[in-house]
Short mmCIF file of C-alpha atoms (C1' of nucleotides) in Angstrom, two decimals:
data_model
loop_
_atom_site.label_atom_id
_atom_site.label_comp_id
_atom_site.label_asym_id
_atom_site.label_seq_id
_atom_site.Cartn_x
_atom_site.Cartn_y
_atom_site.Cartn_z
CA MET Y 1 17.45 11.98 -22.33
CA GLY Y 2 14.41 9.80 -22.79
CA HIS Y 3 14.14 7.20 -20.08
CA HIS Y 4 10.97 5.49 -18.93
CA GLN Y 5 10.34 7.72 -15.99
CA GLU Y 6 10.33 10.92 -18.04
CA LYS Y 7 8.23 9.33 -20.75
CA GLU Y 8 5.63 8.22 -18.22
CA ALA Y 9 5.61 11.67 -16.64
CA LEU Y 10 5.15 13.30 -20.06
CA PHE Y 11 2.21 11.13 -21.04
CA ASP Y 12 0.71 11.49 -17.57
CA GLY Y 13 0.90 15.22 -18.15
CA LEU Y 14 -0.58 15.01 -21.63
CA VAL Y 15 -3.68 13.23 -20.36
CA GLU Y 16 -4.39 15.71 -17.57
CA ALA Y 17 -6.80 17.56 -19.85
CA ALA Y 18 -8.58 14.30 -20.65
CA ARG Y 19 -8.93 13.46 -16.96
CA ALA Y 20 -10.34 16.91 -16.33
CA LEU Y 21 -12.86 16.37 -19.14
CA GLY Y 22 -13.53 12.84 -17.92
CA ASN Y 23 -16.49 13.63 -15.75
CA GLY Y 24 -20.04 14.25 -16.92
CA ARG Y 25 -20.58 17.27 -14.69
CA ARG Y 26 -17.36 18.91 -15.83
CA ALA Y 27 -18.28 18.22 -19.45
CA GLU Y 28 -21.59 19.97 -18.82
CA LEU Y 29 -19.63 22.91 -17.43
CA ILE Y 30 -17.45 23.04 -20.55
CA ASP Y 31 -20.55 22.88 -22.73
CA VAL Y 32 -22.08 25.86 -20.90
CA LEU Y 33 -18.81 27.80 -20.78
CA ALA Y 34 -18.53 27.38 -24.57
CA GLN Y 35 -21.36 29.92 -24.67
CA GLY Y 36 -19.35 32.49 -22.71
CA GLU Y 37 -18.13 33.31 -19.21
CA ARG Y 38 -20.38 32.69 -16.19
CA PRO Y 39 -20.15 33.04 -12.42
CA VAL Y 40 -19.98 29.98 -10.15
CA ASP Y 41 -23.52 30.09 -8.77
CA GLU Y 42 -25.06 30.24 -12.24
CA LEU Y 43 -22.89 27.35 -13.39
CA ALA Y 44 -23.94 25.33 -10.35
CA ALA Y 45 -27.58 25.91 -11.24
CA GLU Y 46 -26.94 24.93 -14.87
CA ILE Y 47 -25.49 21.55 -13.93
CA ASN Y 48 -27.78 20.93 -10.95
CA GLN Y 49 -25.03 20.53 -8.41
CA SER Y 50 -24.15 22.16 -5.13
CA ILE Y 51 -22.03 25.30 -5.26
CA ALA Y 52 -19.23 23.65 -3.30
CA ASN Y 53 -19.13 20.72 -5.67
CA THR Y 54 -19.27 22.98 -8.73
CA SER Y 55 -16.47 25.11 -7.32
CA GLN Y 56 -14.30 22.05 -6.90
CA HIS Y 57 -15.03 20.88 -10.44
CA LEU Y 58 -14.12 24.34 -11.74
CA GLN Y 59 -10.85 24.27 -9.86
CA ARG Y 60 -10.04 20.91 -11.38
CA LEU Y 61 -10.64 22.40 -14.83
CA LEU Y 62 -8.55 25.40 -13.82
CA ARG Y 63 -5.62 23.25 -12.73
CA ALA Y 64 -5.82 21.38 -16.04
CA GLY Y 65 -5.69 24.69 -17.88
CA LEU Y 66 -9.03 24.22 -19.60
CA VAL Y 67 -10.67 27.29 -18.08
CA CYS Y 68 -9.60 30.57 -16.56
CA SER Y 69 -11.23 32.81 -13.98
CA ARG Y 70 -11.42 36.50 -13.22
CA ARG Y 71 -12.86 38.31 -10.24
CA SER Y 72 -15.33 41.11 -10.81
CA GLY Y 73 -16.51 42.65 -7.54
CA THR Y 74 -17.98 39.93 -5.42
CA ARG Y 75 -18.26 37.27 -8.11
CA ILE Y 76 -15.77 35.09 -9.93
CA TYR Y 77 -16.35 34.48 -13.60
CA TYR Y 78 -15.08 31.36 -15.32
CA SER Y 79 -14.50 31.00 -19.07
CA LEU Y 80 -12.83 28.61 -21.48
CA ALA Y 81 -9.07 29.07 -21.64
CA SER Y 82 -9.03 29.07 -25.47
CA PRO Y 83 -10.66 27.80 -28.66
CA ALA Y 84 -8.43 24.70 -28.38
CA VAL Y 85 -10.64 23.57 -25.51
CA GLU Y 86 -13.73 23.84 -27.67
CA ARG Y 87 -11.99 21.81 -30.36
CA LEU Y 88 -11.11 19.15 -27.80
CA TRP Y 89 -14.69 19.01 -26.54
CA ARG Y 90 -15.96 18.71 -30.12
CA ALA Y 91 -13.42 15.98 -30.96
CA LEU Y 92 -14.54 14.09 -27.87
CA ARG Y 93 -18.21 14.33 -28.87
CA ASP Y 94 -17.40 13.20 -32.40
CA THR Y 95 -15.45 10.20 -31.17
CA ALA Y 96 -18.15 9.24 -28.69
CA GLU Y 97 -20.91 9.48 -31.28
CA ALA Y 98 -18.92 7.53 -33.82
CA HIS Y 99 -17.88 4.65 -31.62
CA THR Y 100 -19.94 3.84 -28.61
CA GLU Y 101 -23.12 2.22 -29.81
CA ALA Y 102 -24.62 2.71 -26.37
CA LEU Y 103 -24.44 6.45 -26.88
CA GLY Y 104 -27.18 6.40 -29.47
CA ASP Y 105 -29.58 5.16 -26.81
CA LEU Y 106 -28.44 7.84 -24.37
CA VAL Y 107 -28.95 10.55 -26.97
CA ARG Y 108 -32.40 9.25 -27.83
CA ALA Y 109 -33.29 9.02 -24.14
CA TYR Y 110 -32.41 12.66 -23.64
CA VAL Y 111 -33.18 14.50 -26.87
CA GLY Y 112 -35.84 12.12 -28.19
CA ASP Y 113 -36.31 11.58 -31.90
CA ARG Y 114 -35.40 14.52 -34.07
CA ALA Y 115 -36.55 12.85 -37.29
CA ASP Y 116 -39.72 14.94 -37.39
CA LEU Y 117 -38.00 18.12 -36.21
CA ASN Y 118 -37.63 20.87 -38.76
CA MET Y 119 -33.86 21.42 -38.89
CA ILE Y 120 -31.84 23.74 -41.12
CA THR Y 121 -28.10 23.96 -41.75
CA ARG Y 122 -25.85 26.93 -41.07
CA ASP Y 123 -25.40 27.43 -44.82
CA GLU Y 124 -29.15 27.49 -45.33
CA LEU Y 125 -29.59 30.02 -42.50
CA ARG Y 126 -26.95 32.30 -44.00
CA ARG Y 127 -28.76 32.21 -47.34
CA ARG Y 128 -32.06 33.02 -45.68
CA LEU Y 129 -30.45 35.82 -43.66
CA ARG Y 130 -29.18 37.40 -46.88
CA GLN Y 131 -32.69 37.17 -48.33
CA GLY Y 132 -34.01 38.64 -45.09
CA ASP Y 133 -37.15 36.50 -44.88
CA VAL Y 134 -36.33 34.87 -41.57
CA VAL Y 135 -36.57 35.66 -37.85
CA VAL Y 136 -33.67 34.28 -35.81
CA LEU Y 137 -34.39 33.47 -32.19
CA ASP Y 138 -31.68 32.94 -29.56
CA VAL Y 139 -33.42 30.81 -26.95
CA ARG Y 140 -30.48 30.39 -24.60
CA PRO Y 141 -30.44 32.11 -21.17
CA GLN Y 142 -29.94 35.87 -21.38
CA PRO Y 143 -26.28 35.99 -20.21
CA GLU Y 144 -25.26 33.68 -23.02
CA TYR Y 145 -26.94 35.93 -25.59
CA ASP Y 146 -25.16 38.90 -24.03
CA ALA Y 147 -21.81 37.16 -24.40
CA GLY Y 148 -22.30 36.87 -28.17
CA HIS Y 149 -24.96 35.80 -30.66
CA ILE Y 150 -25.84 35.49 -34.32
CA PRO Y 151 -26.24 38.98 -35.87
CA GLY Y 152 -29.84 40.15 -35.82
CA ALA Y 153 -31.00 37.40 -33.49
CA LEU Y 154 -33.62 38.22 -30.87
CA SER Y 155 -33.00 37.04 -27.32
CA LEU Y 156 -35.93 35.02 -26.04
CA PRO Y 157 -34.92 32.36 -23.50
CA VAL Y 158 -37.13 29.26 -23.64
CA SER Y 159 -38.04 29.79 -20.02
CA ASP Y 160 -39.75 33.05 -21.05
CA LEU Y 161 -41.03 31.96 -24.44
CA LYS Y 162 -44.54 30.97 -23.37
CA SER Y 163 -45.23 34.35 -21.74
CA ARG Y 164 -43.50 36.41 -24.42
CA LEU Y 165 -44.83 34.67 -27.51
CA ARG Y 166 -46.35 37.92 -28.83
CA GLU Y 167 -42.86 39.42 -29.10
CA VAL Y 168 -41.97 37.06 -31.95
CA PRO Y 169 -42.43 39.02 -35.20
CA GLN Y 170 -45.18 37.74 -37.48
CA GLY Y 171 -44.55 36.86 -41.09
CA GLY Y 172 -41.26 35.13 -41.83
CA GLU Y 173 -40.26 31.66 -40.80
CA ILE Y 174 -38.61 31.41 -37.40
CA VAL Y 175 -35.21 29.77 -36.82
CA ALA Y 176 -34.35 29.01 -33.21
CA TYR Y 177 -30.86 28.11 -32.02
CA CYS Y 178 -29.27 27.22 -28.69
CA ARG Y 179 -26.08 25.74 -27.25
CA GLY Y 180 -25.39 22.78 -29.46
CA PRO Y 181 -26.42 19.30 -30.48
CA TYR Y 182 -27.17 18.16 -26.92
CA CYS Y 183 -29.20 21.21 -25.95
CA LEU Y 184 -32.99 20.96 -26.03
CA TYR Y 185 -33.87 24.64 -25.77
CA ALA Y 186 -34.29 25.15 -29.51
CA ASP Y 187 -36.20 21.87 -29.84
CA GLU Y 188 -38.65 23.02 -27.20
CA ALA Y 189 -38.96 26.45 -28.79
CA VAL Y 190 -39.71 24.99 -32.23
CA GLN Y 191 -42.30 22.69 -30.66
CA MET Y 192 -43.99 25.56 -28.84
CA LEU Y 193 -43.99 27.82 -31.90
CA THR Y 194 -45.29 25.08 -34.17
CA ASP Y 195 -48.10 24.42 -31.68
CA GLU Y 196 -48.99 28.10 -32.02
CA GLY Y 197 -49.29 27.65 -35.75
CA ARG Y 198 -46.03 29.37 -36.60
CA ARG Y 199 -43.49 28.03 -39.09
CA ALA Y 200 -40.35 27.27 -37.12
CA ALA Y 201 -37.09 25.33 -37.54
CA ARG Y 202 -34.07 24.48 -35.42
CA LEU Y 203 -30.58 25.47 -36.48
CA GLU Y 204 -28.27 22.45 -36.61
CA GLU Y 205 -25.97 22.28 -33.59
CA GLY Y 206 -25.62 25.68 -31.88
CA PHE Y 207 -23.90 28.99 -31.42
CA PRO Y 208 -20.39 27.68 -30.58
CA GLU Y 209 -20.32 25.71 -33.83
CA TRP Y 210 -21.47 28.82 -35.75
CA LYS Y 211 -18.69 30.81 -34.14
CA ALA Y 212 -16.12 28.05 -34.67
CA GLU Y 213 -16.83 28.16 -38.40
CA GLY Y 214 -15.80 31.80 -38.41
CA LEU Y 215 -19.29 33.02 -39.26
CA PRO Y 216 -20.18 36.56 -38.21
CA ILE Y 217 -21.20 37.15 -34.62
CA GLU Y 218 -22.53 40.16 -32.80
CA HIS Y 219 -21.63 41.88 -29.54
CA PRO Y 220 -18.88 39.79 -28.00
CA THR Y 221 -19.09 42.23 -25.05
CA THR Y 222 -16.12 44.30 -26.22
CA MET E 1 -38.04 14.13 -22.71
CA GLY E 2 -35.01 15.86 -21.25
CA HIS E 3 -34.88 15.53 -17.48
CA HIS E 4 -31.81 15.72 -15.29
CA GLN E 5 -31.25 12.02 -15.06
CA GLU E 6 -31.09 11.49 -18.83
CA LYS E 7 -28.92 14.56 -19.27
CA GLU E 8 -26.44 13.31 -16.69
CA ALA E 9 -26.42 9.87 -18.28
CA LEU E 10 -25.79 11.39 -21.72
CA PHE E 11 -22.86 13.50 -20.58
CA ASP E 12 -21.49 10.61 -18.53
CA GLY E 13 -21.59 8.61 -21.76
CA LEU E 14 -19.96 11.36 -23.80
CA VAL E 15 -16.96 11.51 -21.49
CA GLU E 16 -16.32 7.77 -21.52
CA ALA E 17 -13.78 8.24 -24.30
CA ALA E 18 -12.03 10.95 -22.27
CA ARG E 19 -11.85 8.70 -19.23
CA ALA E 20 -10.42 5.93 -21.38
CA LEU E 21 -7.78 8.36 -22.68
CA GLY E 22 -7.25 9.72 -19.19
CA ASN E 23 -4.35 7.50 -18.24
CA GLY E 24 -0.75 7.92 -19.32
CA ARG E 25 -0.25 4.25 -20.13
CA ARG E 26 -3.40 4.11 -22.27
CA ALA E 27 -2.33 7.29 -24.06
CA GLU E 28 0.98 5.59 -24.86
CA LEU E 29 -1.00 2.67 -26.25
CA ILE E 30 -3.03 4.98 -28.47
CA ASP E 31 0.15 6.66 -29.64
CA VAL E 32 1.65 3.32 -30.65
CA LEU E 33 -1.59 2.03 -32.18
CA ALA E 34 -1.71 5.17 -34.32
CA GLN E 35 1.18 3.54 -36.22
CA GLY E 36 -0.87 0.41 -36.96
CA GLU E 37 -2.23 -2.75 -35.35
CA ARG E 38 -0.13 -4.68 -32.84
CA PRO E 39 -0.52 -7.78 -30.66
CA VAL E 40 -0.84 -7.49 -26.88
CA ASP E 41 2.63 -8.67 -25.93
CA GLU E 42 4.34 -6.17 -28.22
CA LEU E 43 2.17 -3.38 -26.86
CA ALA E 44 3.04 -4.39 -23.31
CA ALA E 45 6.73 -4.17 -24.19
CA GLU E 46 6.23 -0.76 -25.82
CA ILE E 47 4.67 0.76 -22.71
CA ASN E 48 6.84 -1.15 -20.22
CA GLN E 49 3.97 -2.75 -18.37
CA SER E 50 2.99 -6.30 -17.50
CA ILE E 51 0.92 -8.16 -20.06
CA ALA E 52 -1.99 -8.54 -17.65
CA ASN E 53 -2.04 -4.83 -16.97
CA THR E 54 -1.73 -3.98 -20.66
CA SER E 55 -4.54 -6.37 -21.48
CA GLN E 56 -6.79 -4.65 -18.98
CA HIS E 57 -5.92 -1.23 -20.36
CA LEU E 58 -6.71 -2.48 -23.87
CA GLN E 59 -10.06 -3.78 -22.72
CA ARG E 60 -10.86 -0.44 -21.19
CA LEU E 61 -10.09 1.20 -24.54
CA LEU E 62 -12.16 -1.48 -26.25
CA ARG E 63 -15.17 -0.83 -24.03
CA ALA E 64 -14.88 2.89 -24.75
CA GLY E 65 -14.87 2.13 -28.47
CA LEU E 66 -11.46 3.67 -29.09
CA VAL E 67 -9.83 0.48 -30.36
CA CYS E 68 -10.91 -2.79 -31.90
CA SER E 69 -9.34 -6.24 -31.86
CA ARG E 70 -9.13 -9.21 -34.17
CA ARG E 71 -7.82 -12.67 -33.52
CA SER E 72 -5.28 -14.13 -35.93
CA GLY E 73 -4.20 -17.61 -34.91
CA THR E 74 -2.89 -17.50 -31.41
CA ARG E 75 -2.53 -13.72 -31.14
CA ILE E 76 -4.97 -10.88 -30.76
CA TYR E 77 -4.22 -7.71 -32.69
CA TYR E 78 -5.48 -4.36 -31.48
CA SER E 79 -5.91 -1.28 -33.65
CA LEU E 80 -7.50 2.16 -33.49
CA ALA E 81 -11.24 2.05 -34.09
CA SER E 82 -11.12 4.95 -36.58
CA PRO E 83 -9.38 8.16 -37.63
CA ALA E 84 -11.67 10.02 -35.20
CA VAL E 85 -9.62 8.53 -32.37
CA GLU E 86 -6.43 9.93 -33.88
CA ARG E 87 -8.09 13.32 -34.16
CA LEU E 88 -9.13 13.15 -30.51
CA TRP E 89 -5.62 12.22 -29.43
CA ARG E 90 -4.20 15.09 -31.49
CA ALA E 91 -6.74 17.55 -30.07
CA LEU E 92 -5.78 16.44 -26.57
CA ARG E 93 -2.09 16.96 -27.26
CA ASP E 94 -2.76 20.40 -28.74
CA THR E 95 -4.81 21.45 -25.74
CA ALA E 96 -2.25 20.15 -23.29
CA GLU E 97 0.63 21.90 -25.04
CA ALA E 98 -1.29 25.14 -25.28
CA HIS E 99 -2.45 25.37 -21.72
CA THR E 100 -0.52 23.59 -19.06
CA GLU E 101 2.69 25.47 -18.48
CA ALA E 102 4.04 22.51 -16.54
CA LEU E 103 3.93 20.46 -19.72
CA GLY E 104 6.79 22.40 -21.25
CA ASP E 105 9.06 21.13 -18.49
CA LEU E 106 7.85 17.56 -18.98
CA VAL E 107 8.52 17.74 -22.70
CA ARG E 108 11.98 19.18 -22.14
CA ALA E 109 12.72 16.51 -19.53
CA TYR E 110 11.85 13.76 -21.99
CA VAL E 111 12.81 14.98 -25.48
CA GLY E 112 15.47 17.47 -24.41
CA ASP E 113 16.12 20.62 -26.42
CA ARG E 114 15.36 20.36 -30.10
CA ALA E 115 16.62 23.85 -30.87
CA ASP E 116 19.83 22.50 -32.39
CA LEU E 117 18.11 19.59 -34.11
CA ASN E 118 17.88 19.72 -37.87
CA MET E 119 14.13 19.56 -38.53
CA ILE E 120 12.24 19.78 -41.82
CA THR E 121 8.54 20.19 -42.54
CA ARG E 122 6.31 17.79 -44.44
CA ASP E 123 6.03 20.31 -47.29
CA GLU E 124 9.80 20.57 -47.53
CA LEU E 125 10.16 16.78 -47.57
CA ARG E 126 7.61 16.49 -50.37
CA ARG E 127 9.56 19.02 -52.44
CA ARG E 128 12.80 17.15 -51.82
CA LEU E 129 11.14 13.85 -52.69
CA ARG E 130 10.04 15.26 -56.05
CA GLN E 131 13.61 16.44 -56.68
CA GLY E 132 14.83 13.00 -55.62
CA ASP E 133 17.90 14.15 -53.73
CA VAL E 134 16.91 12.74 -50.37
CA VAL E 135 17.01 9.42 -48.54
CA VAL E 136 14.00 8.83 -46.28
CA LEU E 137 14.56 6.62 -43.26
CA ASP E 138 11.73 5.03 -41.28
CA VAL E 139 13.33 4.38 -37.90
CA ARG E 140 10.28 2.94 -36.16
CA PRO E 141 10.12 -0.76 -35.24
CA GLN E 142 9.69 -3.04 -38.23
CA PRO E 143 5.99 -3.93 -37.71
CA GLU E 144 5.06 -0.26 -37.83
CA TYR E 145 6.87 0.19 -41.14
CA ASP E 146 5.08 -2.90 -42.45
CA ALA E 147 1.72 -1.41 -41.50
CA GLY E 148 2.36 1.61 -43.72
CA HIS E 149 5.11 4.15 -44.42
CA ILE E 150 6.15 7.10 -46.54
CA PRO E 151 6.68 5.98 -50.19
CA GLY E 152 10.27 5.10 -50.90
CA ALA E 153 11.30 5.12 -47.24
CA LEU E 154 13.81 2.52 -46.05
CA SER E 155 13.01 0.62 -42.88
CA LEU E 156 15.86 0.90 -40.39
CA PRO E 157 14.69 0.74 -36.77
CA VAL E 158 16.87 2.82 -34.41
CA SER E 159 17.61 -0.31 -32.43
CA ASP E 160 19.42 -1.69 -35.50
CA LEU E 161 20.82 1.56 -36.84
CA LYS E 162 24.25 1.31 -35.26
CA SER E 163 24.93 -2.14 -36.72
CA ARG E 164 23.35 -1.42 -40.11
CA LEU E 165 24.78 2.03 -40.75
CA ARG E 166 26.39 0.88 -44.00
CA GLU E 167 22.94 0.19 -45.46
CA VAL E 168 22.15 3.89 -45.56
CA PRO E 169 22.76 5.07 -49.13
CA GLN E 170 25.58 7.57 -49.55
CA GLY E 171 25.12 10.88 -51.24
CA GLY E 172 21.85 12.67 -50.54
CA GLU E 173 20.76 14.19 -47.28
CA ILE E 174 18.96 11.80 -44.94
CA VAL E 175 15.53 12.50 -43.46
CA ALA E 176 14.48 10.29 -40.55
CA TYR E 177 10.95 10.06 -39.23
CA CYS E 178 9.19 8.17 -36.47
CA ARG E 179 5.93 8.11 -34.53
CA GLY E 180 5.29 11.72 -33.77
CA PRO E 181 6.30 14.75 -31.72
CA TYR E 182 6.87 12.75 -28.52
CA CYS E 183 8.90 10.01 -30.13
CA LEU E 184 12.69 10.13 -29.83
CA TYR E 185 13.62 7.52 -32.43
CA ALA E 186 14.23 10.01 -35.23
CA ASP E 187 16.08 12.35 -32.86
CA GLU E 188 18.44 9.53 -31.94
CA ALA E 189 18.88 8.51 -35.55
CA VAL E 190 19.75 12.04 -36.65
CA GLN E 191 22.24 12.30 -33.79
CA MET E 192 23.87 9.01 -34.73
CA LEU E 193 24.05 9.84 -38.42
CA THR E 194 25.41 13.32 -37.76
CA ASP E 195 28.09 11.81 -35.54
CA GLU E 196 29.05 9.64 -38.52
CA GLY E 197 29.51 12.75 -40.60
CA ARG E 198 26.29 12.34 -42.59
CA ARG E 199 23.87 15.18 -43.29
CA ALA E 200 20.63 14.24 -41.54
CA ALA E 201 17.37 15.90 -40.48
CA ARG E 202 14.25 14.93 -38.58
CA LEU E 203 10.81 15.17 -40.15
CA GLU E 204 8.47 17.31 -38.04
CA GLU E 205 6.06 15.17 -36.06
CA GLY E 206 5.67 11.68 -37.51
CA PHE E 207 3.99 9.19 -39.78
CA PRO E 208 0.43 9.50 -38.39
CA GLU E 209 0.46 13.24 -39.04
CA TRP E 210 1.74 12.65 -42.58
CA LYS E 211 -1.06 10.18 -43.15
CA ALA E 212 -3.67 12.45 -41.52
CA GLU E 213 -2.80 15.19 -43.99
CA GLY E 214 -3.76 12.84 -46.80
CA LEU E 215 -0.23 12.61 -48.13
CA PRO E 216 0.69 9.49 -50.12
CA ILE E 217 1.55 6.36 -48.17
CA GLU E 218 2.85 2.99 -49.22
CA HIS E 219 1.81 -0.56 -48.40
CA PRO E 220 -1.10 -0.25 -45.98
CA THR E 221 -1.01 -4.08 -45.86
CA THR E 222 -3.90 -4.48 -48.26
"C1'" DT X 1 -17.16 48.27 12.40
"C1'" DT X 2 -20.84 44.56 11.41
"C1'" DC X 3 -23.63 42.16 8.10
"C1'" DT X 4 -24.30 39.99 3.69
"C1'" DT X 5 -23.11 37.41 -0.23
"C1'" DA X 6 -20.12 34.60 -3.30
"C1'" DT X 7 -16.76 31.44 -3.21
"C1'" DT X 8 -13.38 28.34 -1.38
"C1'" DC X 9 -11.48 25.15 2.01
"C1'" DA X 10 -11.41 20.94 4.97
"C1'" DA X 11 -12.96 16.66 6.59
"C1'" DG X 12 -15.53 12.44 5.87
"C1'" DT X 13 -17.39 8.47 3.06
"C1'" DA X 14 -18.39 5.35 -0.55
"C1'" DT X 15 -16.82 4.26 -4.92
"C1'" DC X 16 -13.62 3.64 -8.58
"C1'" DC X 17 -8.94 2.82 -10.50
"C1'" DA X 18 -4.08 0.99 -11.47
"C1'" DC X 19 -1.29 -2.40 -10.75
"C1'" DT X 20 0.13 -7.07 -8.83
"C1'" DT X 21 -0.17 -12.04 -8.51
"C1'" DG X 22 -1.66 -16.38 -9.79
"C1'" DA X 23 -5.14 -19.12 -12.04
"C1'" DA X 24 -8.10 -19.98 -16.16
"C1'" DT X 25 -9.03 -20.06 -21.36
"C1'" DA X 26 -8.31 -21.03 -25.90
"C1'" DA X 27 -5.83 -21.71 -30.21
"C1'" DG X 28 -2.16 -24.24 -32.32
"C1'" DA X 29 1.69 -27.71 -32.35
"C1'" DA X 30 3.39 -32.26 -31.32
"C1'" DT L 1 -4.57 -36.39 -26.44
"C1'" DT L 2 -0.88 -33.35 -24.04
"C1'" DC L 3 2.09 -29.36 -24.24
"C1'" DT L 4 2.95 -24.62 -25.37
"C1'" DT L 5 1.96 -19.92 -25.96
"C1'" DA L 6 -0.93 -15.69 -25.92
"C1'" DT L 7 -4.34 -13.62 -23.58
"C1'" DT L 8 -7.84 -12.90 -20.21
"C1'" DC L 9 -9.94 -13.38 -15.67
"C1'" DA L 10 -10.26 -12.84 -10.55
"C1'" DA L 11 -8.90 -11.33 -6.17
"C1'" DG L 12 -6.40 -8.09 -3.38
"C1'" DT L 13 -4.28 -3.48 -2.09
"C1'" DG L 14 -3.16 1.39 -1.88
"C1'" DG L 15 -4.49 5.52 -3.69
"C1'" DA L 16 -7.55 8.78 -6.22
"C1'" DT L 17 -12.30 10.74 -6.98
"C1'" DA L 18 -17.17 12.67 -6.40
"C1'" DC L 19 -20.11 14.41 -3.53
"C1'" DT L 20 -21.71 16.06 1.21
"C1'" DT L 21 -21.57 19.03 5.20
"C1'" DG L 22 -20.09 22.80 7.73
"C1'" DA L 23 -16.59 26.22 8.49
"C1'" DA L 24 -13.47 29.88 6.60
"C1'" DT L 25 -12.32 33.84 3.34
"C1'" DA L 26 -12.89 37.93 1.12
"C1'" DA L 27 -15.25 41.67 -1.25
"C1'" DG L 28 -18.92 44.99 -0.79
"C1'" DA L 29 -22.89 47.29 1.65
"C1'" DA L 30 -24.71 49.49 5.73
#
DNA sequence: TTCTTATTCAAGTATCCACTTGAATAAGAA
DNA sequence: TTCTTATTCAAGTGGATACTTGAATAAGAA
C-alpha cells in the first residue's frame, strides 16, 4: 500500500472538484444553481454563454459530481448535488475575499460601493418578521422564488419591479433579498424603491445563506 | 455598475483559488503546509517533484494568495496564508469524498482498508489524556512536530520508528497521529507497534483537524 | 409519420498548463 | 573576492481547456 503512483492518483482525484469549480462561468452556474434547479437554456441565458458551451460546462460539473440532472419531458434540469457543494463554493469565496487583494477591486468594479446601501442582517430581519412591520421582497427571477423562498416574501423580480411598483404594499419598511453577496438584484431594487420615496434595505448576502443557516423557508416545491 | 464584463472578471477572480488548488501536486503541498511552514527543497522531496517544478507550483499558490513566504538566511519558508485556506482544503476533501464514487477506489488503492485498523476519535483521546493512561506518538517528520503538536506527544517519525522502538514508553496504550485522513504514517506506525506486541491505535484524521477544533496544542514556535 | 424544440456531440482553434532542462540570482561562508 | 547552496527564471514540448460552429439525438406535438 501507499506508493507514489497511488498517492498522486488520490490527490489528482481529490482536486477534480476544484478543477470543475476553477472556471468563472462554471462558478456562475453553481451560484445560480444554489438557488434551485434550472434547465440548460435558462442557465445559458443567466451566464451569457451559448447553449452548447453551457451544456459542456454542466457536463464537466456533472462528471465532477458537483451537480446532478433529471429529465422532465423535453427539458433537462440541473441542480446542486448536495449542500456540501454550497459549502465548498462558500469556502472558496471566503478564501478569495480574504487573500487576493486584487479581488477587492473586482468586487468594487462589479457591485460598486455598498457603504451607503441600507443593509440589514439575517438576525435583524428575523426580529422584524416577528414584529410583523416589514415587507420582504424576493427580487430574484420567478423560478428561483418557486424553488424556495423566505416565508411571507413576495416574488417581484427586478426585471419587473419598475412596472409593478404599485404591487409593493405601503406602510412598513421593505427588505429586498436576492442570490447572495455578488448579486446586484437587491441593490437595484433598494435603489429603485428609495428613489420612489420608500424605505428599503438589502438583506445581507442572499437566500442560500439564509437556508444554510437553517432558518425557515417556504415552498421547497415538495 | 454591473455589466457582463465586470461580472465575468469578478467570478474569474473568485475561482483563482480553486484553480490554484486544482492540481494534485499543489494539493499535496497544501496538505503538507497545513502541518506548518517548510522550505522549498523539503517540500519538493515531500511531493516527489523537482525543485524547479515545486518552486513554480509554490509561486502559483503565492499568486493566488493561498500561501505566503519568508526568507530566513539562505532558505525561503512557505506557509499557509491563513486558516481559511485549511477550511477550503477541508471543504474540497469533503465534497470529493461525498460525490465522486471513483474516489472511494482511489482512497482504497492508496490507504488500503482501514476496517481492521484500531482508530480512536479526538474526544476519546482527550478523555484518555485526562486519565493519563496513554502514550501519544507524533509520527510526522521532525520539522512538523517542531511547528506544533498535541501536548505531551513524543516525536518519533515513522522513518525512525523501527530503529527507535525502545524509546516508546512501556505500559499504556499508544496512540499515533499524523497529517490527516490521507496520510499513512500513523497507519504504518500502528502496524509496526502491533507487530511488536504493543497495544496501539490511530487518531482519526490528523493534527490540523485537532488544531482546527480549537483543541490545545503545544509549542507553536512562538 | 413529420416537424419542432431542447440538448448533446464532434471537430477545429487559440490559449493555457505541467513538467523538463539549463542558466541566472542572491544570500552566506571561506 | 570566490565558492557554495537554495531558489527562481526562461525556453521548450506535449497535452488539456474554453469557446465556436454545425450536425446529431431524443422527446413531444401535429
